[in-house]
CSV table of C-alpha atoms in Angstrom, one decimal:
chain,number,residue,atom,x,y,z
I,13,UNK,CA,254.7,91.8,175.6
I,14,UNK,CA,254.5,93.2,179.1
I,15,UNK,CA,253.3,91.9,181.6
I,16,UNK,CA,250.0,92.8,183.5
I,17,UNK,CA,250.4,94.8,186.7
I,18,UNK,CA,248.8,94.0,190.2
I,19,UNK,CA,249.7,97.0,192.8
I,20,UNK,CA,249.5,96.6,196.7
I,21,UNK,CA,248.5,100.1,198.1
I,22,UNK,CA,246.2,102.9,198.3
I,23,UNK,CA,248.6,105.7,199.5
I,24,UNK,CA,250.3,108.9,197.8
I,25,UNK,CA,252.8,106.2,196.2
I,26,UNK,CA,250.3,104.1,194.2
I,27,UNK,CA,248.9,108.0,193.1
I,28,UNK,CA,252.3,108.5,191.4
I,29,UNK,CA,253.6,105.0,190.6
I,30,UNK,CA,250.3,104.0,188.5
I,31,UNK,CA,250.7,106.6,185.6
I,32,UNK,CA,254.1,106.2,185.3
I,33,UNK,CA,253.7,102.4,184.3
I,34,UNK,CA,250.7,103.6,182.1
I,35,UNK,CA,253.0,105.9,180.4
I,36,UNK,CA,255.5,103.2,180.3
I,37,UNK,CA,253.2,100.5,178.1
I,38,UNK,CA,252.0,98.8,181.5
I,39,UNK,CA,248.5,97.9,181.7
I,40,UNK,CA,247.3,98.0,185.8
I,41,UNK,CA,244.7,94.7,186.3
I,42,UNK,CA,243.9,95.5,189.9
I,43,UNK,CA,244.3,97.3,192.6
I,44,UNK,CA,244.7,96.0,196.5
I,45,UNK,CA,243.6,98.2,199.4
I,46,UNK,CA,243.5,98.0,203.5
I,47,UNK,CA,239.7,98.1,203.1
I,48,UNK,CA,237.2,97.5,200.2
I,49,UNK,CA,236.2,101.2,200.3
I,50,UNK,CA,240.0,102.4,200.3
I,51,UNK,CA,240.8,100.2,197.1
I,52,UNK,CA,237.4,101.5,195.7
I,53,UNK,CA,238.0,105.3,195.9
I,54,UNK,CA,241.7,104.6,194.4
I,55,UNK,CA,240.6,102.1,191.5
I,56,UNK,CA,237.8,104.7,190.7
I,57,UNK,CA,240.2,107.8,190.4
I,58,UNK,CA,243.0,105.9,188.6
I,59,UNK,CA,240.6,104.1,186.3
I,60,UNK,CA,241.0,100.1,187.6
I,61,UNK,CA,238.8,97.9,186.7
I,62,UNK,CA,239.6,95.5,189.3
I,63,UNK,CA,239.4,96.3,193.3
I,64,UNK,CA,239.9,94.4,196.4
I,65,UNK,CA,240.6,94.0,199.6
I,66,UNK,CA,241.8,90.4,199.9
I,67,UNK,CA,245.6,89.9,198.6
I,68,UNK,CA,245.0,86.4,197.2
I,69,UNK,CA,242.1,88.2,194.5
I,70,UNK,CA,245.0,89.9,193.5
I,71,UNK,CA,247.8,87.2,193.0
I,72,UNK,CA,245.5,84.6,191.3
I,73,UNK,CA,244.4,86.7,188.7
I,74,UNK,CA,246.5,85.0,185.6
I,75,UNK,CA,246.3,88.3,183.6
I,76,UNK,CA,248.4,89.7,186.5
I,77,UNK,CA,252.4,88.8,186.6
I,78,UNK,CA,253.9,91.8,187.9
I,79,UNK,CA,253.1,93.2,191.5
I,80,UNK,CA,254.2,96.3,193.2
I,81,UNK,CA,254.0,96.5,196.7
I,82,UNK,CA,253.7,99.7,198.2
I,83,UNK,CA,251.5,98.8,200.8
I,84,UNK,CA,252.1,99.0,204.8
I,85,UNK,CA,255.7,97.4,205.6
I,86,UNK,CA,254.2,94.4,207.6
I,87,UNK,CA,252.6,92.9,204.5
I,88,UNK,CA,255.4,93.0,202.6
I,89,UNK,CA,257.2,89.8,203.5
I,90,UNK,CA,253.6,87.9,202.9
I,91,UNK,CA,252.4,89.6,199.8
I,92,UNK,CA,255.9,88.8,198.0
I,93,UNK,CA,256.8,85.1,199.2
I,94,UNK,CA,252.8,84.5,198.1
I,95,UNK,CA,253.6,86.3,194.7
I,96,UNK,CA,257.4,84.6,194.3
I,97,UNK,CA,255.7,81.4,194.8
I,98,UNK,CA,253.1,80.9,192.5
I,99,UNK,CA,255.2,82.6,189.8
I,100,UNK,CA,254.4,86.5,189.7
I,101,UNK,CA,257.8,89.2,189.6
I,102,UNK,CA,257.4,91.5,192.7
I,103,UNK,CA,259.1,95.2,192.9
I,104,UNK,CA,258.4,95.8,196.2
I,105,UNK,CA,258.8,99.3,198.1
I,106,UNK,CA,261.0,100.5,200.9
I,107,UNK,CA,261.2,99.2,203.8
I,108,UNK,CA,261.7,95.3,202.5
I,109,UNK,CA,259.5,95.1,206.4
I,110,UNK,CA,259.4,95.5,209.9
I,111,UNK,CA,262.9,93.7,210.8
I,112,UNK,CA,265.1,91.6,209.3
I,113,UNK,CA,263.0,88.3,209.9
I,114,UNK,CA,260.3,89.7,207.0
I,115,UNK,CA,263.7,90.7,204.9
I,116,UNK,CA,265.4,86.8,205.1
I,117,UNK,CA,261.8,85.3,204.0
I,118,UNK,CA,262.2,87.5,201.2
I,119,UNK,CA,265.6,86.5,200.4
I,120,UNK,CA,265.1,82.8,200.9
I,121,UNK,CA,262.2,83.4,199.1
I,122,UNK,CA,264.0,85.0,195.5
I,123,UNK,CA,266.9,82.2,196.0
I,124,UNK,CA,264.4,79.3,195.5
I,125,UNK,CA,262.9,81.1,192.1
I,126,UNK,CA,265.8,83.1,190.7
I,127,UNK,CA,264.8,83.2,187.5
I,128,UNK,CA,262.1,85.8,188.7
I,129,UNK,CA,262.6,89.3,189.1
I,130,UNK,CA,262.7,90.1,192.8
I,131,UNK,CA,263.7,94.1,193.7
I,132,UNK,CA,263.3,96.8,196.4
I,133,UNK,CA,262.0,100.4,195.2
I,134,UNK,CA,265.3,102.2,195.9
I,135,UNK,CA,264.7,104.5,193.1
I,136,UNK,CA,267.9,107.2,193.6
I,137,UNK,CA,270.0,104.4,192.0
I,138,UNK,CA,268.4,105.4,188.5
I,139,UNK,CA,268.5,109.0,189.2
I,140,UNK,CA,270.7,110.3,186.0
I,141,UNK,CA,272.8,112.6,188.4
I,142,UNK,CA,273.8,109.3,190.2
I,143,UNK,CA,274.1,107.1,187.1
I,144,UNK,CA,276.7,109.7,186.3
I,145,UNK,CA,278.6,110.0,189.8
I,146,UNK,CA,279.1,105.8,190.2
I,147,UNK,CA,280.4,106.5,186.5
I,148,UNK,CA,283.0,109.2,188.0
I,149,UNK,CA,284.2,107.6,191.2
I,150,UNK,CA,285.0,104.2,189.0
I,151,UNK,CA,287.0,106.1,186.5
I,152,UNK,CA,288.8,107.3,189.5
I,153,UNK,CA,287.7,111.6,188.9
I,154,UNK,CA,288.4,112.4,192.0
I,155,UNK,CA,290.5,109.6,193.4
I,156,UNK,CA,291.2,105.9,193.7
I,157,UNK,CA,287.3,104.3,195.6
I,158,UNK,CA,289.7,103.3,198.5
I,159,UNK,CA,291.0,106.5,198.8
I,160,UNK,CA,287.5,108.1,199.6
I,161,UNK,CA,288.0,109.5,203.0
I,162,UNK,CA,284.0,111.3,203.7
I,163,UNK,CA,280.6,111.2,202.0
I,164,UNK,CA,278.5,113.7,204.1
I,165,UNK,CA,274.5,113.4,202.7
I,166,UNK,CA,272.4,116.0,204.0
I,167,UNK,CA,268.6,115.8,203.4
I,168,UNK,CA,265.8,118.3,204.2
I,169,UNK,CA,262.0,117.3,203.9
I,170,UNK,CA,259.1,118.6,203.5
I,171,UNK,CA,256.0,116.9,206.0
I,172,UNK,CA,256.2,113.0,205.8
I,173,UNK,CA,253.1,112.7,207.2
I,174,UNK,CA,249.8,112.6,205.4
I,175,UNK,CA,246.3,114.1,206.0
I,176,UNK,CA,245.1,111.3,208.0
I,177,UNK,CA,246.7,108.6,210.3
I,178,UNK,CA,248.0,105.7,209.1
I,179,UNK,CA,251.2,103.5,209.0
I,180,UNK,CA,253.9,106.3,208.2
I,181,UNK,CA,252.6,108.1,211.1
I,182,UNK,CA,253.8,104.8,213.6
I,183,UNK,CA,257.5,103.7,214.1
I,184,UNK,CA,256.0,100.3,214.8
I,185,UNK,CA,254.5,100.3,211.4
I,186,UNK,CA,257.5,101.1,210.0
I,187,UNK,CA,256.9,104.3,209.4
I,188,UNK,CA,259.4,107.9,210.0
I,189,UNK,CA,262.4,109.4,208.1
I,190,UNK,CA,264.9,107.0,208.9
I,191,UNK,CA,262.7,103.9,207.2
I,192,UNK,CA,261.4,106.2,204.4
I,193,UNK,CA,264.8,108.2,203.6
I,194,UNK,CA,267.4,107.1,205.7
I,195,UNK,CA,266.8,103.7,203.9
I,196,UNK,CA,267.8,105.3,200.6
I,197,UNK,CA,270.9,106.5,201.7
I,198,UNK,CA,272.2,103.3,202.8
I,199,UNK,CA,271.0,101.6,200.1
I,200,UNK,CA,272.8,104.2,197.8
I,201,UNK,CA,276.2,104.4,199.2
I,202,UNK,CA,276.8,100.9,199.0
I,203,UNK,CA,275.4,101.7,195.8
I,204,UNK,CA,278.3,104.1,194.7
I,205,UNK,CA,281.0,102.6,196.4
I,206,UNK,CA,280.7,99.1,196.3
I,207,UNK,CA,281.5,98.9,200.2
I,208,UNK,CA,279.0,98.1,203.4
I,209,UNK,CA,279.2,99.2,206.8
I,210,UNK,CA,280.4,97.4,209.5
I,211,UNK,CA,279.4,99.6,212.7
I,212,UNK,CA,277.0,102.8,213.0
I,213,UNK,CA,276.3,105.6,215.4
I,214,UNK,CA,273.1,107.3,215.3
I,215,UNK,CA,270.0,109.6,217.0
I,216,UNK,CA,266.6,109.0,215.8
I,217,UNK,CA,263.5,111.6,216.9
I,218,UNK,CA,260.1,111.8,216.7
I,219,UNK,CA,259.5,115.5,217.9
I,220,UNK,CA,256.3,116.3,215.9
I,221,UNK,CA,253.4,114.5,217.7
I,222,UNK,CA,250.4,115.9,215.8
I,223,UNK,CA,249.5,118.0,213.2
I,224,UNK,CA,246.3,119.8,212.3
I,225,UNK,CA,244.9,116.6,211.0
I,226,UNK,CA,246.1,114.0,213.2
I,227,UNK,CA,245.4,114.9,216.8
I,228,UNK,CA,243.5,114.2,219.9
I,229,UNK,CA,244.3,110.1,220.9
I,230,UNK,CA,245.9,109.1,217.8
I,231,UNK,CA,249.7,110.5,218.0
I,232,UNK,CA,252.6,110.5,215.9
I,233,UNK,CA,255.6,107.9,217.1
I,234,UNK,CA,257.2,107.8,213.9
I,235,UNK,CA,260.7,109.8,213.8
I,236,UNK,CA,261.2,113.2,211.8
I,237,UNK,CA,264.3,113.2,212.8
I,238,UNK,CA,267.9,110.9,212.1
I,239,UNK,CA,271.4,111.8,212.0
I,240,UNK,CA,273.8,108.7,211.8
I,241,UNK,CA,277.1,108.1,210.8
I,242,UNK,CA,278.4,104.5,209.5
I,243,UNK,CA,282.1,103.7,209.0
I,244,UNK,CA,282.9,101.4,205.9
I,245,UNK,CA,285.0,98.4,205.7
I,246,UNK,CA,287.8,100.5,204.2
I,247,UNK,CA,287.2,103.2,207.0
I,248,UNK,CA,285.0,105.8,204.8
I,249,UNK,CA,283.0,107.8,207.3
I,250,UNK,CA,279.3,108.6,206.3
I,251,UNK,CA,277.4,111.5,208.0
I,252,UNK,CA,274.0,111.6,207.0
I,253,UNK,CA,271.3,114.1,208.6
I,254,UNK,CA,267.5,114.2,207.9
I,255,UNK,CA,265.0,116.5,209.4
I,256,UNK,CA,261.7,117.4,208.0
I,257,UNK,CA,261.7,120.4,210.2
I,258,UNK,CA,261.7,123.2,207.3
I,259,UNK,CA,258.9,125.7,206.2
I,260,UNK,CA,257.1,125.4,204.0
I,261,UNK,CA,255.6,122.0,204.3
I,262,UNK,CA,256.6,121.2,200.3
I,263,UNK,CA,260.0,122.1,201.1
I,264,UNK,CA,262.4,119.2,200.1
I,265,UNK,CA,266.6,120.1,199.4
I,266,UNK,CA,268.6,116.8,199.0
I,267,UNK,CA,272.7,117.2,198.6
I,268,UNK,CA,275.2,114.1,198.4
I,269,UNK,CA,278.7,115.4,199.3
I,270,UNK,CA,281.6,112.7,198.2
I,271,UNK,CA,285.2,113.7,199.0
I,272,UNK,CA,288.1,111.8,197.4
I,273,UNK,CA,291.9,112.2,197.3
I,274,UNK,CA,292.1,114.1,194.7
I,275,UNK,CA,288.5,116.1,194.7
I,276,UNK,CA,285.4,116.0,195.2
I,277,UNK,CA,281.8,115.4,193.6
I,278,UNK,CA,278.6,116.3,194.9
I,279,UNK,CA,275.1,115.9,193.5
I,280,UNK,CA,272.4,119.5,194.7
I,281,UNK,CA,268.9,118.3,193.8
I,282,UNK,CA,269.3,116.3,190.7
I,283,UNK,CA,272.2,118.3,189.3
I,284,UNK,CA,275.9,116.8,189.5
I,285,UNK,CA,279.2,119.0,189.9
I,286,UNK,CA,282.5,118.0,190.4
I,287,UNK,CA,285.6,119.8,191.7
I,288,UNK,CA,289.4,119.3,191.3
I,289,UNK,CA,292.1,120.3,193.3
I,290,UNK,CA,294.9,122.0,191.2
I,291,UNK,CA,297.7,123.1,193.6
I,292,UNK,CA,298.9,125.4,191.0
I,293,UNK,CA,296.0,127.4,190.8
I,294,UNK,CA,293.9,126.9,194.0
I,295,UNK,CA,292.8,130.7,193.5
I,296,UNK,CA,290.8,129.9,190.1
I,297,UNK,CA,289.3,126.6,190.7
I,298,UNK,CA,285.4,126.0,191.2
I,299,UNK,CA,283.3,123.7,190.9
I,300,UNK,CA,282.0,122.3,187.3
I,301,UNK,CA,279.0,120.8,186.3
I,302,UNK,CA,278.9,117.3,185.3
I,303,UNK,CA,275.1,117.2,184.6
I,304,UNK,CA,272.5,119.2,185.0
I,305,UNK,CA,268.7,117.7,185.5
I,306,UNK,CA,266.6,119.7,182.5
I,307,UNK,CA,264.2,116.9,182.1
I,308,UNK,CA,260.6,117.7,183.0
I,309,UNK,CA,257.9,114.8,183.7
I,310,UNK,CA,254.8,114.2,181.5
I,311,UNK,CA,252.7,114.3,184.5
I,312,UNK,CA,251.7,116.5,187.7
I,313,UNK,CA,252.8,115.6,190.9
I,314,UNK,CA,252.1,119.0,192.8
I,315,UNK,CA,250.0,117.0,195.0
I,316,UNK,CA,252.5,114.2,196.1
I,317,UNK,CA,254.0,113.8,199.4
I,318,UNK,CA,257.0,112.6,197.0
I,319,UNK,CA,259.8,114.5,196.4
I,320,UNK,CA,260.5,115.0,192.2
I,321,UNK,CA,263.7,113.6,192.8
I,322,UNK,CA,262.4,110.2,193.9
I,323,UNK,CA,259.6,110.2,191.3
I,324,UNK,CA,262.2,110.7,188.3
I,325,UNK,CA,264.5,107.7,189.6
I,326,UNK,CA,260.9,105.5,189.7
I,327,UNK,CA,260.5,106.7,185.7
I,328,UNK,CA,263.3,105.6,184.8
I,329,UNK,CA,263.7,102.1,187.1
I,330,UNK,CA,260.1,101.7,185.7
I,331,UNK,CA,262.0,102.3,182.2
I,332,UNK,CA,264.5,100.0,182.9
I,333,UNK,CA,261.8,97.1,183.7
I,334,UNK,CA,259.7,97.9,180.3
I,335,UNK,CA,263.4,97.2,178.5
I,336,UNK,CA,263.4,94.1,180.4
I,337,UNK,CA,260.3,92.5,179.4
I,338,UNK,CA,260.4,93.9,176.0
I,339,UNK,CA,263.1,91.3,174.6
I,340,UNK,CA,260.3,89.1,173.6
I,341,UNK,CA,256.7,87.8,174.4
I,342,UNK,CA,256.5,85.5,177.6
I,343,UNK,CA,260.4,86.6,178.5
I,344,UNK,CA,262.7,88.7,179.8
I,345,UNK,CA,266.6,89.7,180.3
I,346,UNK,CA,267.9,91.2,183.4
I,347,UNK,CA,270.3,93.4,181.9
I,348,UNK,CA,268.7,96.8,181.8
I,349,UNK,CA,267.6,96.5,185.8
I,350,UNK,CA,270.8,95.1,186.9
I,351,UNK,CA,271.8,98.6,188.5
I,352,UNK,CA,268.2,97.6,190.4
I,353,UNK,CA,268.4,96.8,194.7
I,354,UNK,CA,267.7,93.0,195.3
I,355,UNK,CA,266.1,91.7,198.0
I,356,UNK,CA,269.9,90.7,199.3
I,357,UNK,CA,270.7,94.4,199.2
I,358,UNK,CA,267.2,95.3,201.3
I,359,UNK,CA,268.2,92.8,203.6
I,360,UNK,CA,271.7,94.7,204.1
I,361,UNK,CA,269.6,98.2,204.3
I,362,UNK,CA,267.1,96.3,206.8
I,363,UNK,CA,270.0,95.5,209.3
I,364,UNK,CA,271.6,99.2,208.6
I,365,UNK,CA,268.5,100.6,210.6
I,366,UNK,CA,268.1,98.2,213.3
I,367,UNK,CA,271.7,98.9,213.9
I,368,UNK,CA,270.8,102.7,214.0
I,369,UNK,CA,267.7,102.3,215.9
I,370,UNK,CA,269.8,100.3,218.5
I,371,UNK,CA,272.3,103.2,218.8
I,372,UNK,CA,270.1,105.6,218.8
I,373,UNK,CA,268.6,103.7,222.5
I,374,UNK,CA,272.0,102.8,224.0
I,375,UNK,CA,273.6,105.3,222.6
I,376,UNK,CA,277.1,104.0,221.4
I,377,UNK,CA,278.4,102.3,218.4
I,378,UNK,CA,276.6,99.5,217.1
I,379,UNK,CA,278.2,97.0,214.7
I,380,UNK,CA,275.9,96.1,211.7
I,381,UNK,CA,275.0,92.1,211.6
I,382,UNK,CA,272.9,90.2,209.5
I,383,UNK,CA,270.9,87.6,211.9
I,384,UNK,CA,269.8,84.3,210.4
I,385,UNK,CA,267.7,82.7,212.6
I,386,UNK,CA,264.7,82.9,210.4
I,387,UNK,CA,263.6,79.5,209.0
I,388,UNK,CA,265.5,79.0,205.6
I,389,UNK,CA,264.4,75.0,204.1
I,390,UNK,CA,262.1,74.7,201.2
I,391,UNK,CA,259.1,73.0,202.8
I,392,UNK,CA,258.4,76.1,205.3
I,393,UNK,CA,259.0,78.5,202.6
I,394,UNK,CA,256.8,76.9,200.0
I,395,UNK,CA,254.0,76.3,203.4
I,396,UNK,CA,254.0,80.3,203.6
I,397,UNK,CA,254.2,80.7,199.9
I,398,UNK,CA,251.0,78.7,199.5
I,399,UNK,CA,249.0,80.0,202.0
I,400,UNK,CA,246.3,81.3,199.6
I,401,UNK,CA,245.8,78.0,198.5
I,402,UNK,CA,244.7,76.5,201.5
């Protein structure tokens, strides 16, 4: 049986992610919004019964035991030590929060109840052209994993920003391609090659500062613009650039370049291809597909901020979940969503893009450190976690 759904979040997200769990087997039990009329205007179009503005209406409802949180980045520390707490499995959406304070609560948070499923939306994990690539670099295609010398990611987007202002607009907010992208291509290389960084080098921009429907005193802070580079523990260089400078506005190319000894694999848009160099014939060798992406989705999302790419890896980590809980009533196995980001690998993205940030302001090299100076005994957890009960 699976378990009833509470989402956090009015935005373009919640728009994709509910009929995806609908068409999944998840029933959606409420809805959470910045304001009673926001949460209104979504529950009415998606068809949930239950609205609110207050994010303990959403947690004590016993028929909910699943929340997503794809609500502003600040929340997200409160809305999922509340929900960890009193016994509710959180997915919770990119960026894990503001800094790597909100991250550690999080943490500390899923080690005191691990036998609840705790993740971070980092969707391109389940994307079938990366299933397939992770499967290819640890069968050695294109080299030993230590012998991996670059992995260049280039991504180009369409506008980040929606109609009206709101968090994505603000940097402080946590909002701006290096949170919303840059946080996937962290989170994916360590993915794929098992290996963190230990120092970065990086420019973040915000050079768009309105747009036809955010103007006058509100502006935009939040940047449109990253390039970084982190170095591995075994010395890999990464070079990643994202710009969301491109015309037209729906335009969105992704391409994940990974050079190895003996080759190289790259994934264009959800399609993988891999080349091998063959000394004795260096005239006739091209590059051969791996997989190509043929699958359509059972839904339209022409009107989504969201690139395809994303919402395809969502399906199928959404997919992955329903597997989970479907073991038997009142249970579930970890198994199928064991590919899935925890909140320990958030926490790793989370310092990736301070260290970034940081570089980007003085710039030069900044190593990558995990701070713990965020309260971590069980009393002051369990005080936060019960906050709605007070």
């Amino acid at each position: 049986m699976l378990p009833g759904v509470g989402v956090f979040g009015t935005g373009a997200i919640t728009k994709v992610l509910v009929p995806i769990l609908r068409e999944k087997g998840f029933e959606i039990k409420a809805v959470w919004g910045r304001t009673l009329r926001e949460s209104e205007e979504v529950a009415t179009s998606l068809n949930i019964s239950f609205y609110t503005n207050k994010i303990d209406d959403v947690l004590l409802r016993k028929d909910v035991d699943l929340v997503f949180i794809v609500c502003q980045p600040y929340l997200h520390a409160e809305i999922s030590v509340k929900a960890l707490g009193i016994g509710k499995h959180v997915v919770c959406d990119k960026p894990m929060g503001l800094n790597q304070s909100d991250a550690m609560k999080m943490v500390r948070a899923s080690q005191y109840y691990p036998t609840l499923i705790s993740l971070v939306n980092h969707s391109l994990r389940f994307l079938p052209a990366f299933t397939h690539m992770k499967r290819c670099l640890n069968e050695g295609l294109i080299g030993p994993l230590n012998e991996i010398s670059l992995v260049d990611v280039r991504v180009q987007l369409g506008s980040l920003f929606p109609e009206k202002f709101d968090w994505m607009c603000d940097a402080a907010m946590g909002g701006g391609a290096l949170n919303l992208v840059g946080s996937h291509v962290v989170d994916l290389v360590s993915f794929l090659l098992h290996q963190h960084a230990v120092r970065v080098h990086g420019v973040v921009k915000a050079y768009t500062k309105t747009t036809n429907n955010v103007n006058g005193i509100r502006q935009i802070s939040a940047p449109d613009f990253c390039n970084f580079q982190m170095e591995l523990a075994n010395s890999t260089l990464i070079t990643t650039s994202i710009h969301s400078h491109t015309v037209p506005a729906k335009t969105f190319s992704q391409e994940v370049l990974i050079c190895g000894s003996q080759g190289h694999l790259v994934v264009r848009g959800g399609d993988l291809f891999i080349f091998k160099n063959k000394p004795d014939a260096p005239q006739t060798v091209k590059e051969e597909a791996v997989y190509v992406d043929v699958q359509d989705l059972h839904f339209a999302t022409s009107d989504s901020l969201l690139p395809r790419l994303y919402i395809k890896g969502l399906c199928k980590m959404i997919g992955a979940l329903k597997e989970s809980f479907a073991v038997k009533e009142s249970s579930w196995v970890k198994e199928p969503v064991q590919a899935a980001a925890t909140f320990e690998d958030g926490l790793y993205v989370q310092a990736v893009l301070e260290a970034v940030r940081k570089s980007s302001e003085t710039k030069a090299w900044q190593r990558v450190q995990i701070t713990s100076d965020t309260p971590s005994n069980h009393d002051q957890i369990m005080r936060f976690a019960r906050m709605s009960t007070m």
